[in-house]
Structure formats: structure tokens, C-alpha cells
């Protein structure tokens, strides 16, 4: 079955830039989405279609794509950005949705 | 405002079935697909499948065990999972897929905890 691979954890100091990667063979063909999830809460969509930002999401959140890897970048990280981040995409046929394993972002 | 309100927590025995509801409001119900996603305690997100008024699609590992249905008159989507096992214990979320965001899940229900225990 199709898999998306994320690093388990990323740590940055406040004000620095955090980059979270997500790798999958079908990513050149399928859009990627990113979600932020804080403890006890439902996920929130922060990036859609690889690099689009929903209204209400701060500009410091951005997305990019290169080959089989997509990247969520958080510029000028703030303490409130500490959360789990998940990428999501579809397999090459577009039939099945898959989530990456999640990355815990720690703000030091 | 868009809302997805799910039914309350459930406790089931192994081998039983559970049916979780997701009532939508604040938008044109028929224009959006709904997906179901679950999350075991301390674990990641897992997609179960999607439905709208006309079609359904299930993740391969849940085919034969999950059924998603729609009651358009009540703007409600249902997810039934059968032959429950202890590893089905999780929070189950419904989420709206927005075509304007390329199918990204832009609104989520509050989650329903399903506990499977003898």
C-alpha cells in the first residue's frame, strides 16, 4: 500500500525556520495537503494543493514541492506553532487518501 | 458557519458494530464529499474512506468492514464499522473535502471516541 514518509520530530528555536518534509512516490502526480494538530483538538488544514494557504492561516506557513518530496516551511516559528503536523495525499490512481506518520514540531 | 457535529462516545465489545453520525450545517450539504479519519491514542491519522450522496470509496484495509451512508434530508453522514477489535479503539473524525481547496479537508467534526473493550 502507498506510504508517505515524514520525520518523527523537528526542533527549532523561536524565530527560526522549521522545515518538515514528506516523501512519496506519487507526489509528482498528486497534490499534497498539510494539517496542524494540537493535543486534544481536531486537525486544521494549513496548506492545500502543495502551496496554497487557506484564509486565516498565517503567512509564515508555506508549502513547496520538488519531485517526490513536499515541504512545509514555517518561517519565524512561534511558540504557538508547537504541534503535530501531518501531510496527506493520494496514491497514483487518486483512489486512496493517505496520511504521513506525522511530525512533532518542538519549539525550544 | 460550517459545522460538523458528531455523535457521542461509544463503548463496544469485540465483534460488535458501531455507527457514528456526522451532522453537517452551514453549507450546501450535497456539494461536498465527507471523509472519515481515525486516530488511536498517541498515534497518527488514518483515512477510512469517503462518501457523498452518490458514491463511496473505502481504504483497502477497511473494505468489507466499513459502510458509509448519507441521509440527505438530515444532512447527516454515517460511518459503520463492524467486527470491532481492540485496535479499532480510536477517535473517529468526519471531515469535509472542499473542491476549492483541491479536496483538502477544510472542516472537521469534533471527533467521536470509540472504545472496544471486553
Short mmCIF file of C-alpha atoms in Angstrom, two decimals:
data_model
loop_
_atom_site.label_atom_id
_atom_site.label_comp_id
_atom_site.label_asym_id
_atom_site.label_seq_id
_atom_site.Cartn_x
_atom_site.Cartn_y
_atom_site.Cartn_z
CA UNK A 1 0.00 0.00 0.00
CA UNK A 2 1.08 3.58 -0.62
CA UNK A 3 3.01 5.41 2.10
CA UNK A 4 4.06 8.96 2.87
CA UNK A 5 7.20 9.37 4.97
CA UNK A 6 7.77 12.19 7.44
CA UNK A 7 10.49 12.70 10.06
CA UNK A 8 9.13 11.89 13.52
CA UNK A 9 10.35 15.14 15.03
CA UNK A 10 11.74 18.57 14.22
CA UNK A 11 13.01 21.08 16.78
CA UNK A 12 13.63 24.78 16.29
CA UNK A 13 14.11 27.87 18.43
CA UNK A 14 11.57 30.69 18.34
CA UNK A 15 12.07 32.97 15.34
CA UNK A 16 13.89 30.31 13.32
CA UNK A 17 12.60 28.49 10.27
CA UNK A 18 11.18 24.99 10.54
CA UNK A 19 11.05 22.69 7.54
CA UNK A 20 9.07 19.45 7.60
CA UNK A 21 9.39 17.08 4.67
CA UNK A 22 7.04 14.44 3.30
CA UNK A 23 8.14 11.89 0.71
CA UNK A 24 6.05 9.66 -1.53
CA UNK A 25 6.34 8.20 -5.00
CA UNK A 26 3.06 9.67 -6.24
CA UNK A 27 3.68 13.21 -5.06
CA UNK A 28 4.73 14.40 -8.53
CA UNK A 29 1.22 13.45 -9.71
CA UNK A 30 -0.96 14.18 -6.70
CA UNK A 31 -1.48 17.31 -4.62
CA UNK A 32 -0.28 17.38 -1.03
CA UNK A 33 -2.01 18.87 1.96
CA UNK A 34 -0.71 19.77 5.41
CA UNK A 35 -2.54 19.71 8.72
CA UNK A 36 -1.65 21.07 12.13
CA UNK A 37 -2.94 19.21 15.17
CA UNK A 38 -2.62 20.28 18.78
CA UNK A 39 -3.32 17.91 21.70
CA UNK A 40 -6.98 17.11 22.14
CA UNK A 41 -8.03 19.02 19.01
CA UNK A 42 -9.09 18.12 15.51
CA UNK A 43 -6.58 18.78 12.72
CA UNK A 44 -6.55 22.11 10.90
CA UNK A 45 -5.74 22.47 7.20
CA UNK A 46 -2.74 24.83 6.83
CA UNK A 47 -1.66 24.15 3.22
CA UNK A 48 -3.60 22.73 0.28
CA UNK A 49 -2.65 21.89 -3.31
CA UNK A 50 1.06 21.79 -2.38
CA UNK A 51 1.48 25.51 -1.70
CA UNK A 52 -1.85 27.29 -1.21
CA UNK A 53 -2.75 28.74 2.16
CA UNK A 54 -6.36 28.77 3.41
CA UNK A 55 -7.76 32.04 4.63
CA UNK A 56 -6.93 32.66 8.26
CA UNK A 57 -3.65 30.74 8.17
CA UNK A 58 -0.67 32.99 8.95
CA UNK A 59 1.67 33.90 6.09
CA UNK A 60 4.58 32.27 7.90
CA UNK A 61 3.18 28.90 6.76
CA UNK A 62 4.17 27.93 3.22
CA UNK A 63 4.45 24.80 1.14
CA UNK A 64 6.62 23.68 -1.74
CA UNK A 65 7.10 20.65 -3.92
CA UNK A 66 10.08 19.10 -5.65
CA UNK A 67 9.85 15.69 -7.25
CA UNK A 68 8.78 13.07 -4.74
CA UNK A 69 9.12 15.39 -1.74
CA UNK A 70 6.90 18.15 -0.46
CA UNK A 71 7.93 20.54 2.30
CA UNK A 72 6.04 22.55 4.87
CA UNK A 73 8.00 25.63 5.89
CA UNK A 74 7.19 27.71 8.94
CA UNK A 75 9.15 30.96 8.94
CA UNK A 76 9.68 32.85 12.18
CA UNK A 77 8.37 29.99 14.30
CA UNK A 78 6.32 30.99 17.32
CA UNK A 79 5.64 29.03 20.49
CA UNK A 80 2.03 28.54 19.39
CA UNK A 81 3.24 26.59 16.34
CA UNK A 82 4.30 23.68 18.53
CA UNK A 83 2.08 20.84 17.33
CA UNK A 84 1.96 17.67 15.28
CA UNK A 85 1.98 18.18 11.51
CA UNK A 86 0.63 15.66 9.00
CA UNK A 87 0.94 15.56 5.24
CA UNK A 88 -1.83 13.95 3.18
CA UNK A 89 -2.05 12.96 -0.44
CA UNK A 90 -3.49 10.29 -2.73
CA UNK A 91 -1.98 7.25 -4.36
CA UNK A 92 -1.06 7.41 -8.04
CA UNK A 93 -4.57 6.43 -9.14
CA UNK A 94 -6.14 9.10 -6.95
CA UNK A 95 -8.38 6.46 -5.39
CA UNK A 96 -6.99 6.23 -1.88
CA UNK A 97 -6.03 9.01 0.50
CA UNK A 98 -3.04 8.54 2.77
CA UNK A 99 -1.58 10.46 5.69
CA UNK A 100 2.05 10.62 6.60
CA UNK A 101 3.05 9.37 10.02
CA UNK A 102 3.20 12.88 11.44
CA UNK A 103 5.99 15.14 12.65
CA UNK A 104 6.12 16.59 16.14
CA UNK A 105 7.37 20.17 15.97
CA UNK A 106 9.02 21.28 19.20
CA UNK A 107 9.72 24.95 19.79
CA UNK A 108 12.72 25.08 22.10
CA UNK B 1 -20.87 28.95 9.79
CA UNK B 2 -19.80 25.49 8.68
CA UNK B 3 -20.18 22.87 11.38
CA UNK B 4 -19.79 19.11 11.54
CA UNK B 5 -21.27 17.72 14.75
CA UNK B 6 -20.62 14.09 15.57
CA UNK B 7 -22.45 11.67 17.83
CA UNK B 8 -21.20 10.84 21.31
CA UNK B 9 -18.68 8.40 22.63
CA UNK B 10 -19.32 4.67 22.29
CA UNK B 11 -18.14 1.61 24.17
CA UNK B 12 -18.42 -1.68 22.32
CA UNK B 13 -17.38 -5.28 22.84
CA UNK B 14 -15.10 -7.10 20.41
CA UNK B 15 -17.03 -8.44 17.45
CA UNK B 16 -19.78 -5.83 17.70
CA UNK B 17 -20.50 -2.96 15.31
CA UNK B 18 -20.53 0.78 15.86
CA UNK B 19 -22.30 3.51 13.90
CA UNK B 20 -21.11 7.11 14.20
CA UNK B 21 -23.03 10.06 12.78
CA UNK B 22 -21.82 13.41 11.46
CA UNK B 23 -24.42 16.17 11.02
CA UNK B 24 -23.44 19.00 8.68
CA UNK B 25 -24.73 22.56 8.72
CA UNK B 26 -23.84 25.97 7.36
CA UNK B 27 -23.23 24.94 3.75
CA UNK B 28 -24.83 23.15 0.78
CA UNK B 29 -24.55 19.59 2.02
CA UNK B 30 -24.81 17.84 -1.35
CA UNK B 31 -21.91 19.79 -2.86
CA UNK B 32 -19.16 18.28 -0.71
CA UNK B 33 -17.74 14.84 -0.04
CA UNK B 34 -17.21 13.71 3.54
CA UNK B 35 -14.27 11.56 4.59
CA UNK B 36 -13.76 9.63 7.81
CA UNK B 37 -10.40 9.64 9.56
CA UNK B 38 -9.42 7.91 12.78
CA UNK B 39 -6.67 8.38 15.32
CA UNK B 40 -5.68 5.90 18.02
CA UNK B 41 -4.30 7.38 21.23
CA UNK B 42 -0.82 8.77 20.63
CA UNK B 43 -0.85 7.65 17.01
CA UNK B 44 -1.22 9.27 13.60
CA UNK B 45 -4.18 9.92 11.34
CA UNK B 46 -5.66 7.09 9.28
CA UNK B 47 -8.10 7.56 6.41
CA UNK B 48 -11.05 5.14 6.32
CA UNK B 49 -12.91 6.31 3.22
CA UNK B 50 -15.24 8.91 1.74
CA UNK B 51 -18.83 9.32 0.69
CA UNK B 52 -21.29 11.70 -0.92
CA UNK B 53 -24.91 11.30 -1.97
CA UNK B 54 -23.96 9.13 -4.95
CA UNK B 55 -20.68 7.34 -4.35
CA UNK B 56 -18.44 5.84 -1.71
CA UNK B 57 -14.81 4.75 -1.59
CA UNK B 58 -13.11 2.84 1.19
CA UNK B 59 -9.49 2.34 2.16
CA UNK B 60 -8.41 -1.15 1.17
CA UNK B 61 -7.76 -2.34 4.70
CA UNK B 62 -11.32 -1.47 5.76
CA UNK B 63 -13.19 -2.79 2.74
CA UNK B 64 -15.76 -5.33 3.83
CA UNK B 65 -15.82 -3.95 7.34
CA UNK B 66 -16.83 -0.29 6.90
CA UNK B 67 -20.02 1.18 5.46
CA UNK B 68 -20.61 4.88 4.88
CA UNK B 69 -24.09 6.18 4.17
CA UNK B 70 -25.80 9.51 3.67
CA UNK B 71 -29.19 10.85 4.75
CA UNK B 72 -29.56 13.93 2.59
CA UNK B 73 -32.78 15.07 4.22
CA UNK B 74 -30.96 15.21 7.56
CA UNK B 75 -27.63 16.48 6.15
CA UNK B 76 -26.04 13.61 8.03
CA UNK B 77 -23.36 11.11 7.13
CA UNK B 78 -22.93 7.79 8.94
CA UNK B 79 -19.93 5.53 9.32
CA UNK B 80 -20.49 1.97 10.50
CA UNK B 81 -17.56 -0.27 11.38
CA UNK B 82 -18.24 -3.93 12.01
CA UNK B 83 -16.42 -6.85 13.61
CA UNK B 84 -14.72 -4.50 16.03
CA UNK B 85 -11.33 -5.37 17.52
CA UNK B 86 -9.41 -3.79 20.36
CA UNK B 87 -7.15 -2.00 17.87
CA UNK B 88 -10.20 -0.17 16.48
CA UNK B 89 -10.22 1.87 19.68
CA UNK B 90 -9.68 5.42 18.44
CA UNK B 91 -11.15 8.85 17.94
CA UNK B 92 -13.12 8.89 14.69
CA UNK B 93 -13.42 12.17 12.79
CA UNK B 94 -15.56 13.21 9.85
CA UNK B 95 -14.06 15.86 7.59
CA UNK B 96 -15.36 17.89 4.65
CA UNK B 97 -13.41 17.77 1.40
CA UNK B 98 -13.53 21.14 -0.30
CA UNK B 99 -13.16 21.16 -4.10
CA UNK B 100 -11.95 24.75 -3.88
CA UNK B 101 -9.01 23.52 -1.83
CA UNK B 102 -8.39 20.66 -4.23
CA UNK B 103 -10.14 18.21 -1.95
CA UNK B 104 -8.31 19.17 1.23
CA UNK B 105 -10.23 18.62 4.45
CA UNK B 106 -11.17 22.13 5.46
CA UNK B 107 -13.63 21.43 8.27
CA UNK B 108 -13.57 18.60 10.78
CA UNK B 109 -16.02 17.23 13.31
CA UNK B 110 -15.14 17.27 16.99
CA UNK B 111 -14.32 13.57 16.99
CA UNK B 112 -16.06 10.54 18.49
CA UNK B 113 -14.19 8.23 20.84
CA UNK B 114 -14.93 4.59 20.15
CA UNK B 115 -13.63 2.20 22.79
CA UNK B 116 -13.57 -1.54 22.11
CA UNK B 117 -13.20 -3.50 25.30
CA UNK B 118 -14.34 -6.86 26.67
#
